[in-house]
Coordinates of C-alpha atoms in Angstrom, one line a residue:
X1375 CA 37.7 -146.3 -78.8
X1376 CA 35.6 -143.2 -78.5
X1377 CA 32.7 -142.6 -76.8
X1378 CA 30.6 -139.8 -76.6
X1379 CA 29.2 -140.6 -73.4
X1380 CA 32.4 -141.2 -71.0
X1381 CA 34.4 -138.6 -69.4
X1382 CA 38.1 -138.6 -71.7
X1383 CA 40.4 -137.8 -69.2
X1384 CA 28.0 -139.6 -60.9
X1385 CA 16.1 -134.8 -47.2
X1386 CA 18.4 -136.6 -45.1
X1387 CA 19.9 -136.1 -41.5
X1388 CA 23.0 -134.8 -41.3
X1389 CA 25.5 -137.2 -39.8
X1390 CA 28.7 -135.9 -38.0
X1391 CA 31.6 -135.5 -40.2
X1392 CA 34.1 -137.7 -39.2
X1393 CA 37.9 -136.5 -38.5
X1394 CA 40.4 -139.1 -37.6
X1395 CA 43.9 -138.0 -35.4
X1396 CA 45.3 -141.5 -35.6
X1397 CA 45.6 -143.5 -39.0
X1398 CA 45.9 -147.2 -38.8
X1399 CA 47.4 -149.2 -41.2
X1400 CA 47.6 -152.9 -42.3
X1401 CA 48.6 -154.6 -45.1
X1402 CA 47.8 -158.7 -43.7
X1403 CA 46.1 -160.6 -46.7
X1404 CA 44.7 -159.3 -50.1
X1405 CA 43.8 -156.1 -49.3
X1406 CA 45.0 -152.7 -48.5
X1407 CA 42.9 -151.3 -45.0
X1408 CA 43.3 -147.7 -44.6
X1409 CA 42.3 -146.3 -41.0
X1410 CA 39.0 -148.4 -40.8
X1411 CA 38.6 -148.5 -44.7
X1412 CA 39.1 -151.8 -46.1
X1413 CA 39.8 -151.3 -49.8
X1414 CA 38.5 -153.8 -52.2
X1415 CA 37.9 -153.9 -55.9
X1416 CA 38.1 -151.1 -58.0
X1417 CA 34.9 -150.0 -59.6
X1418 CA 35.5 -147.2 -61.4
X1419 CA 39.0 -144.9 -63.3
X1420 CA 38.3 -141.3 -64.2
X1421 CA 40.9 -138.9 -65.7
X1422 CA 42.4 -137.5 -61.8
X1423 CA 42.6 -141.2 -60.3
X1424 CA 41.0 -144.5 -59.3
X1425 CA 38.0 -145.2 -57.7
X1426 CA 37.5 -148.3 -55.0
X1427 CA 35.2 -149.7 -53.1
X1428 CA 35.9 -149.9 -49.6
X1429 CA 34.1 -151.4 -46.7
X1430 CA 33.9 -150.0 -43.0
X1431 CA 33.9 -152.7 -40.5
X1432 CA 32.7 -150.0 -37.8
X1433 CA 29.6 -149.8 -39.3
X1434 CA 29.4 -151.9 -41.6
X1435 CA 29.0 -149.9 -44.7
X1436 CA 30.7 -149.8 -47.9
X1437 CA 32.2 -146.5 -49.8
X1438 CA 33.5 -144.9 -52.8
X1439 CA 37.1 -144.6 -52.1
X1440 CA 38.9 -142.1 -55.3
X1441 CA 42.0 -142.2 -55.8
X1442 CA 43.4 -138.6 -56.8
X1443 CA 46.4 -137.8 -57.7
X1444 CA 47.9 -134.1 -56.4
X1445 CA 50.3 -133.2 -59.6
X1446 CA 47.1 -133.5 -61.6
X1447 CA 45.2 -131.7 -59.1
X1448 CA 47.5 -129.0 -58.7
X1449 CA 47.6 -128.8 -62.6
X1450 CA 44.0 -128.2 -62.6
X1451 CA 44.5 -125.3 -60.2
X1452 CA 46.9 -123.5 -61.8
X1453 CA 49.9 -123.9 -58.9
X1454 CA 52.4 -124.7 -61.5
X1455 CA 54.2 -122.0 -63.3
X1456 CA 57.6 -119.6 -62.7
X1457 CA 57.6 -118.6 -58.8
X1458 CA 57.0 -114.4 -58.1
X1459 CA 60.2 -113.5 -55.6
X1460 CA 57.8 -110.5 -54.8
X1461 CA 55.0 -112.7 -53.6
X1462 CA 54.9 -114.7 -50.0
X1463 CA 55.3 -118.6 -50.8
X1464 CA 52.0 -120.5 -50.0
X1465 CA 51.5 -123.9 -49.6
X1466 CA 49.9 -125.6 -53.2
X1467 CA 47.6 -127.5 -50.9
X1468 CA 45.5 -125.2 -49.4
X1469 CA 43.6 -124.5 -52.3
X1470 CA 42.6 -127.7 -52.6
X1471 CA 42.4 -128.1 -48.4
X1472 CA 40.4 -125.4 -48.3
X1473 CA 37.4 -127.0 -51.7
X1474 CA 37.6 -130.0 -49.8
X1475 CA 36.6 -127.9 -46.5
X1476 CA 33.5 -126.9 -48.5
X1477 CA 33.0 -130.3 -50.0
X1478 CA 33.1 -132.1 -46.8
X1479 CA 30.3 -129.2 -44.7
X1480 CA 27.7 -129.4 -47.9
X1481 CA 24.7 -131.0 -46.9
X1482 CA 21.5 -131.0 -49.3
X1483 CA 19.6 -134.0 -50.3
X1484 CA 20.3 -133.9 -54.0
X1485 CA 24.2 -134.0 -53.1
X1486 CA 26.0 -137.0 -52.7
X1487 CA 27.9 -136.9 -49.3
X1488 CA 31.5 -136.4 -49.4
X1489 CA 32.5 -138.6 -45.5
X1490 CA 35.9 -138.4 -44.9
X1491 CA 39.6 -137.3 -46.5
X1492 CA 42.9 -139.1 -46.5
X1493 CA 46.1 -137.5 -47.6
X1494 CA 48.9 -139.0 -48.1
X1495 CA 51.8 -136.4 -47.2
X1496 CA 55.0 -137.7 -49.1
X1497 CA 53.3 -139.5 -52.1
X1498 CA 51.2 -138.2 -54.8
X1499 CA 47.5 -139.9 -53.6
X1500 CA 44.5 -137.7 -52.0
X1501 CA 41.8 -140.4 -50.1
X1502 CA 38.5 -139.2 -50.7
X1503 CA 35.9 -141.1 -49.1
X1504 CA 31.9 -140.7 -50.7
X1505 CA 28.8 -142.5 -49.3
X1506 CA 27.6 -145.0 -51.7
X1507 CA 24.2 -144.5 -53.5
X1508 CA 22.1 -147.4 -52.7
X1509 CA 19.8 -148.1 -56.5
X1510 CA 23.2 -146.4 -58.5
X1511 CA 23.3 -144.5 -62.4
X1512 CA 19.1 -143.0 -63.3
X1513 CA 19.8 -144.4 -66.4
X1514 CA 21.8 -146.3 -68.4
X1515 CA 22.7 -144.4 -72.1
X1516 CA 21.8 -145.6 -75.2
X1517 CA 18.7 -146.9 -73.9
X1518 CA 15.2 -148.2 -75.3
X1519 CA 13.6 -147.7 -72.5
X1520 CA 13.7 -144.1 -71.5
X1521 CA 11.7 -142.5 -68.3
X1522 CA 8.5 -140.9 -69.2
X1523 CA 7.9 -137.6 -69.1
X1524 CA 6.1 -138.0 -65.2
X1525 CA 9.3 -139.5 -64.1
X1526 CA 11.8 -137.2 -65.9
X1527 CA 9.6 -134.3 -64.2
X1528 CA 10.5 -135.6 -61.0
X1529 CA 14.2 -136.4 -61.4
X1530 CA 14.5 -133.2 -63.1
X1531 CA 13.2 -131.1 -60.7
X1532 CA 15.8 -132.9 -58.1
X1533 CA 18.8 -132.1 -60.0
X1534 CA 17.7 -128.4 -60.5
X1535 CA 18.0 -127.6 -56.7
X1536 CA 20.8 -129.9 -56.6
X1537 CA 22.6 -127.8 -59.0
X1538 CA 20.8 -124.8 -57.6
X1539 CA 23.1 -125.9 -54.1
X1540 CA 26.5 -126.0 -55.5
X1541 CA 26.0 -123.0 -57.6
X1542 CA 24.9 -120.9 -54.7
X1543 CA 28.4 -122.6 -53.1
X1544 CA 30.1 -120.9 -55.7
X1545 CA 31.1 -124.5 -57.1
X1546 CA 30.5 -125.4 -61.2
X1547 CA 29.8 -129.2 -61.7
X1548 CA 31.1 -129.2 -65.1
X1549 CA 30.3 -133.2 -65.8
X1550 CA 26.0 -132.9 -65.5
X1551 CA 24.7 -136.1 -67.1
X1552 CA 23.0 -139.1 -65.9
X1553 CA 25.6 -141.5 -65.6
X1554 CA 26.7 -138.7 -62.4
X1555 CA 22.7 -138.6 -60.9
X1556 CA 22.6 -141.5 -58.7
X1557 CA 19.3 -142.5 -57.5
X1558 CA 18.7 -142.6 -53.6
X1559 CA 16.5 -145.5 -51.5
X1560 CA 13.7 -142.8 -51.5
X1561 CA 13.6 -142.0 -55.1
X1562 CA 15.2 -139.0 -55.4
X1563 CA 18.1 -138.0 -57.2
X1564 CA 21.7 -137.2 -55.4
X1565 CA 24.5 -134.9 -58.0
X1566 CA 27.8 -137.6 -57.9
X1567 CA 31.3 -137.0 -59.0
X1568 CA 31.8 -133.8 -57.5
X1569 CA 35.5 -133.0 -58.7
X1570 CA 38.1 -130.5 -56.3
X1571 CA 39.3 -127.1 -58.3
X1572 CA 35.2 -126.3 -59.5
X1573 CA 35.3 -123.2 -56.7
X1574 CA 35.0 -119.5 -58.2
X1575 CA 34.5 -116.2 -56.9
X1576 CA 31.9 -113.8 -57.6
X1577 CA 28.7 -114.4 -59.5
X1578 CA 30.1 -116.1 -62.2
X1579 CA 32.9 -118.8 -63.0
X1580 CA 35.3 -118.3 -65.9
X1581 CA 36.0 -121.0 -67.9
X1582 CA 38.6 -121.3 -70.4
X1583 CA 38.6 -124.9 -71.1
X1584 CA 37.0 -128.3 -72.2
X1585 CA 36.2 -130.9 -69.5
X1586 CA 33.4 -133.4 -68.6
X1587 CA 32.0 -135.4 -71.2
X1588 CA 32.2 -134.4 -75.0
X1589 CA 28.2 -135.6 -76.3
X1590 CA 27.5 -132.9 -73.3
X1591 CA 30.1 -130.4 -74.0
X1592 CA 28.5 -126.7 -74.6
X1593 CA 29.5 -125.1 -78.3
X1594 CA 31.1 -122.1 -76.5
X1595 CA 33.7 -125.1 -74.7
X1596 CA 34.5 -126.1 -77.7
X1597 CA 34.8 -123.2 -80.6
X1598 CA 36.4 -120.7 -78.4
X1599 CA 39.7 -119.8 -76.9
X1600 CA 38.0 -117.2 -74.9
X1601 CA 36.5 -117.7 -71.1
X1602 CA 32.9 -118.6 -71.2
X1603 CA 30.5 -118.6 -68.2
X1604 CA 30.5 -122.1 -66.1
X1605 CA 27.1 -121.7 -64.9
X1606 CA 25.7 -121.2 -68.4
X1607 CA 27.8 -124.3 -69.0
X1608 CA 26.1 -126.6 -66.8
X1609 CA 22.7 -125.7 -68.2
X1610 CA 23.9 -126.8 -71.5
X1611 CA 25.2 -130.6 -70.0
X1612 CA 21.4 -130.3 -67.8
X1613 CA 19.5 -129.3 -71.1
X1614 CA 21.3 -132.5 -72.7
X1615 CA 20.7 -134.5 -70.0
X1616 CA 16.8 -133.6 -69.7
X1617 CA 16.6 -134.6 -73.5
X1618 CA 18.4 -137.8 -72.9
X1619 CA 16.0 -138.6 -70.1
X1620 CA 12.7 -138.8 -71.9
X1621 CA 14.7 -140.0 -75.9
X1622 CA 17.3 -142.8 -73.9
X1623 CA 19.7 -140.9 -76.4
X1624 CA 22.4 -137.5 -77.3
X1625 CA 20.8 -135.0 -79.1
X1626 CA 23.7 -134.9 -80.9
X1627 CA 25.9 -138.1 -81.8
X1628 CA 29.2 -138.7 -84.3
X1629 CA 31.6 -141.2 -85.4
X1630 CA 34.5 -138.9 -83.9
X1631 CA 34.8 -136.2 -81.1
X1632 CA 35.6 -133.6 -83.9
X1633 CA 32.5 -134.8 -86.1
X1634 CA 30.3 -134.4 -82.7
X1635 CA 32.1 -131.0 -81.6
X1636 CA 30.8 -129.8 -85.5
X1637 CA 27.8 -130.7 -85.0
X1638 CA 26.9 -129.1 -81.0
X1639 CA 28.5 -125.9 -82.4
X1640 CA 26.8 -125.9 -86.0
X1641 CA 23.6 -128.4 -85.8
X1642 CA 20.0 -127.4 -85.2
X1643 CA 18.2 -128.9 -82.3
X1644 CA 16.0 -131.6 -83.7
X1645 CA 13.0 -133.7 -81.6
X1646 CA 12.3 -137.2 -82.9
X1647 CA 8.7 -138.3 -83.9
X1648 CA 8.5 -140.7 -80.8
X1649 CA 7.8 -141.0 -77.9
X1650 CA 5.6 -137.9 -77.9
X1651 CA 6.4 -134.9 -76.0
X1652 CA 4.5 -132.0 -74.3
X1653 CA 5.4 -128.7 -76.2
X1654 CA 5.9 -127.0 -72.6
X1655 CA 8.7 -129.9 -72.0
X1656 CA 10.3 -129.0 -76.0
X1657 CA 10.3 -125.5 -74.9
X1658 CA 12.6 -125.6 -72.3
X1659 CA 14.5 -128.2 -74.0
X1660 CA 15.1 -125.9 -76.6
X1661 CA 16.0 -122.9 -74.5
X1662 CA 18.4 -124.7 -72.4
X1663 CA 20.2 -126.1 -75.4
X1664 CA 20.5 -122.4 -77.2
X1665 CA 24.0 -121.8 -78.7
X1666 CA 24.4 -118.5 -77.4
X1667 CA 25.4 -118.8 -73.5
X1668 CA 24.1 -115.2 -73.3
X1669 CA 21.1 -115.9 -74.6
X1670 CA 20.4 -119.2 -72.7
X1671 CA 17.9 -119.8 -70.2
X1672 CA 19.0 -119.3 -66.5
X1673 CA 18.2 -121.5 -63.9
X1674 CA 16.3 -118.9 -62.0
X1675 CA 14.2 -119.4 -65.3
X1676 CA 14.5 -122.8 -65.5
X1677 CA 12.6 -123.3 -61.6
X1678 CA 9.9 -121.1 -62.7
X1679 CA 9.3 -122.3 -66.3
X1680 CA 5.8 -123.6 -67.0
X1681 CA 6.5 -127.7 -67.8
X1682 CA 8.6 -127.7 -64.3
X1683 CA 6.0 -125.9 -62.2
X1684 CA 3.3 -127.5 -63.9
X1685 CA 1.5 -123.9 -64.6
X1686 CA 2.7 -122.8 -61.4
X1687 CA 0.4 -125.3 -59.5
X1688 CA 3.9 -127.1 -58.1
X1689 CA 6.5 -124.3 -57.6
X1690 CA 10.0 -125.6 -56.6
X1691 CA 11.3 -124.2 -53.0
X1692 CA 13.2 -120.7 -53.6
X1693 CA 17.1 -119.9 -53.1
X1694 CA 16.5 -118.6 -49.7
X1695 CA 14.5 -122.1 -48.8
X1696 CA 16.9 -124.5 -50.7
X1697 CA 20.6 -122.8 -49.9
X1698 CA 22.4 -122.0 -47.1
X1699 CA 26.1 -120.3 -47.7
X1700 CA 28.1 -123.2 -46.3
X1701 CA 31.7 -121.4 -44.7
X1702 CA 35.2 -122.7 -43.6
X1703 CA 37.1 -121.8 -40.9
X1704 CA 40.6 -121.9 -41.0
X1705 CA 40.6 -124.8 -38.5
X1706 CA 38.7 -126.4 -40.6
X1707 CA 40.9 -126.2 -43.5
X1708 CA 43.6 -127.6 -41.6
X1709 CA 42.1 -130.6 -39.8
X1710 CA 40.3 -131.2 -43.3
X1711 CA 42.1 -134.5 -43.9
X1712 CA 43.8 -136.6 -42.1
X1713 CA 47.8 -137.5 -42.7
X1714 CA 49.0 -141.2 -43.7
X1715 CA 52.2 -140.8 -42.1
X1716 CA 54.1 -143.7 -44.4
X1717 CA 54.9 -144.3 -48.1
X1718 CA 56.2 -148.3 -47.5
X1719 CA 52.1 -148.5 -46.7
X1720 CA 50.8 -147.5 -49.8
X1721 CA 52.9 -149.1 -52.3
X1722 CA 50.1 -152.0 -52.8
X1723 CA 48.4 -149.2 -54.3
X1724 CA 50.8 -147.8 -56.3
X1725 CA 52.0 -151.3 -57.8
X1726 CA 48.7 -152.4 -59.1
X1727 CA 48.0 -148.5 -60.8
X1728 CA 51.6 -148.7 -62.2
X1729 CA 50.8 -152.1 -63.8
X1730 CA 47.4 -151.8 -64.2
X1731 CA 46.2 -154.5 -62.6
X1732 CA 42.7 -153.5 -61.2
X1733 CA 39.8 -155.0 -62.3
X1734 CA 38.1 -153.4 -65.6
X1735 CA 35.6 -150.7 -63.7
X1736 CA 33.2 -151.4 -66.3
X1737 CA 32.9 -155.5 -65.6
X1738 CA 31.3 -156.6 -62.5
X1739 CA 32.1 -160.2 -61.4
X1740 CA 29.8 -161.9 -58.9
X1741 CA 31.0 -160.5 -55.8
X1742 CA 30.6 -156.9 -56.8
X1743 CA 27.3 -157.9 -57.9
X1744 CA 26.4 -159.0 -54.6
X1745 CA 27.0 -155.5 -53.5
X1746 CA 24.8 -153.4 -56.0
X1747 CA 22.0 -153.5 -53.9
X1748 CA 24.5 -151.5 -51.3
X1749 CA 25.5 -149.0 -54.0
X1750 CA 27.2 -147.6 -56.7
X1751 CA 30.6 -145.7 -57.2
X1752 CA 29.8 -142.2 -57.3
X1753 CA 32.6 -141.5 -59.5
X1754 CA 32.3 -144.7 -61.8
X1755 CA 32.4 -143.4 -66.1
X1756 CA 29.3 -143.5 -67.7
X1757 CA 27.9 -146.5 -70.0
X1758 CA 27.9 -145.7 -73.7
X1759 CA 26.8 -147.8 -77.0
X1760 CA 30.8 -149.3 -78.0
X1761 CA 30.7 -151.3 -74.0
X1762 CA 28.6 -154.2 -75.6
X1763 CA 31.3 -154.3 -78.2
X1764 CA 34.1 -154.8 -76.5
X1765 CA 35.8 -157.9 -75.4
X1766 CA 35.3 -158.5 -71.6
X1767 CA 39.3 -158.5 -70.0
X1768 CA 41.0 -161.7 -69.2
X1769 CA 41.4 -160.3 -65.4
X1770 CA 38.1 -158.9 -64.4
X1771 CA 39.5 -158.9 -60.4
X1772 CA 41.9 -157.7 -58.5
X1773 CA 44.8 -160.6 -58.1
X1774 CA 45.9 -162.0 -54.0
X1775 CA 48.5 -159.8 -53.3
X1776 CA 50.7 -161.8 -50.7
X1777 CA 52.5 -159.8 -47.8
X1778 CA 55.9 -159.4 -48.4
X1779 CA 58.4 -157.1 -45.9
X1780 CA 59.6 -153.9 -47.5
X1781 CA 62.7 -152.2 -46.3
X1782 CA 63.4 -148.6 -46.3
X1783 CA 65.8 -148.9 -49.2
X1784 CA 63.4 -150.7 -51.6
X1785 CA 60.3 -148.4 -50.4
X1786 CA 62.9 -145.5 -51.1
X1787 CA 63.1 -146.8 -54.4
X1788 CA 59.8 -147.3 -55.8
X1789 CA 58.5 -143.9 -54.4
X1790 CA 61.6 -142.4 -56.8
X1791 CA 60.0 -144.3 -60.1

């Protein structure tokens, strides 16, 4: 079914980032443990890989475990293609080593904390380990109970120098809506799903093709062949998501993905009758959500626009106060992640993706309830209006898995299917 709101293919001390030189591995009773990472149920499936929930005995915390797969990865990056004899052979992986580097060292409180990497050297799975936000998904689209103006103020202003911080990292988010702003136990908002491939150079990233969501797709995404600017981009998906905060709805909404791509690229910008908005707050709406990139407010604009300053009596913190360049060394990028030295240990993993056995991310059955008061996945698709239709799945969990011995041969086997 389609779904305009789901993804078709989510101040604080800074903790020590954790790099591991031994991984542990056991595969005694249901679940999979991964260094210290037990993995439980998974909560969430994007359009790169799975995402779990896994629980640290250490310190007795749970996680966001996804689940990416490499070939996709490197797809997104470009590595694929006919080999130049004239150019020195690089390793495929240190692009992606070296955005995970930067993912791992960015530390703002309106980003959500990327803990610890896992690689897996022969097979095709990348570990990447996120905190879990404690109060989970600002809100919850279609809704009838959208924040008020006050509150979408507040968030708003959050996820401005949240997205302030990865732009100034060079990084484009790509997938801005509120399904990926998670709320935090102090009320502030924290920029989820951060993907691997989002890193450009210069002032500018650009784009040449669709991703994210398609109700928060920018018109230039989607009637062009050309490249279009990635920051500009993002303001659209903000300018959508600011609208859906204070209406609990789209602007723009269709039966079909190419009905809703005709009307973002040909459809005026319309405000319904209720609830009642300030004309300051329609404003920016309306400049955020122009059709013309070029012409589109900036988010240097956007921090010092009237409805978000409140007439300047609240001014947001500048670029120099809210960003600091974050930088890699090349150590860095090679003890970025740490190695799973054998395949016959992650084929529990690769059985239950091959026949699709996890639990349906979008179901929660008592246990996992039990644990939304710890947090949400930060990677988990959004909610949209067809969920309540559909019938709930016959296996909502994930099945015992009983330990069984392995040899080399059969190992060898499954890793070639």
């Amino acid at each position: 079914p389609f779904s305009p709101y789901s993804s078709p293919r989510s101040i604080r001390k800074k903790s020590p980032l954790k790099e591991s030189r031994r991984v542990s591995i056991d595969k005694s009773g249901a679940y999979l443990q991964l260094n210290q990472y037990r993995l439980l149920d998974s909560i969430g499936q994007g359009s790169y890989g799975l995402v779990k929930l896994a629980y640290n005995a250490e310190d007795n915390t749970h996680y966001a475990m996804k689940i990416l797969s490499k070939k996709k990865l490197f797809k997104k990056a470009g590595v694929f293609g006919r080999k130049n004899q004239n150019r020195k052979e690089i390793n495929p992986l240190d692009k992606i080593y070296r955005e995970i580097a930067v993912l791992k060292k960015l530390d703002h409180p309106n980003i959500v904390k990327l803990v610890e990497v896992l690689d897996d050297p022969v097979e095709d799975n990348l570990y990447l380990v996120f905190e879990l936000v404690k109060r989970g998904e600002v809100l919850h689209l279609p809704t009838k109970s959208p924040l008020t103006e006050q509150k979408a103020w507040e968030y708003f202003r959050d996820v401005v120098l949240g997205l302030e911080y990865l732009h100034f990292q060079r990084i484009i988010h790509r997938d801005i809506k509120p399904s990926n702003l998670l709320l935090g136990e102090n009320d502030h908002i924290q920029i989820a799903d951060l993907g691997v491939c989002n890193e450009f150079d210069g002032i500018d990233a650009c784009l040449n093709n669709t991703a994210g969501t398609p109700a928060f797709a920018a018109p230039e995404a989607i009637c062009t062949t050309s490249h279009f600017s990635g920051k500009a981009y993002d303001i659209w998906s903000l300018g959508i998501t600011l609208f859906a905060f204070v209406y609990g709805h789209v602007p723009f909404q269709a039966e079909s993905i190419p009905a809703l791509y005709n009307k973002i690229r040909n459809e005026n910008l319309t405000f319904p009758e209720e609830p009642d908005i300030s004309e300051s707050l329609k404003d920016l709406i309306t400049k955020m959500l122009c059709k013309d990139p070029v012409q589109r407010i900036t988010l240097q604009e956007i921090k010092v626009h009237v409805w978000v300053t409140r007439d300047g009596e609240k001014p947001l913190p500048t670029e120099s106060e809210n960003c600091h360049l974050v930088e890699v060394t090349d150590e860095e990028i090679r003890d970025v992640v740490t190695s799973v030295p054998k395949l016959d240990t992650l084929i529990l993993i690769k059985a239950m993706l091959k026949k699709h056995s996890f639990q349906n991310p979008f179901s929660m059955n008592p246990r996992i309830r039990g644990l939304h008061s710890t947090g949400r996945s930060h990677s988990a698709p959004g909610s949209c209006e067809w969920f309540s239709s559909l019938p709930v799945g016959s296996s909502s969990a994930l099945a015992p898995v009983a330990e069984s011995i392995i040899s080399h041969k059969t190992s060898k086997k499954l890793s070639q299917e």
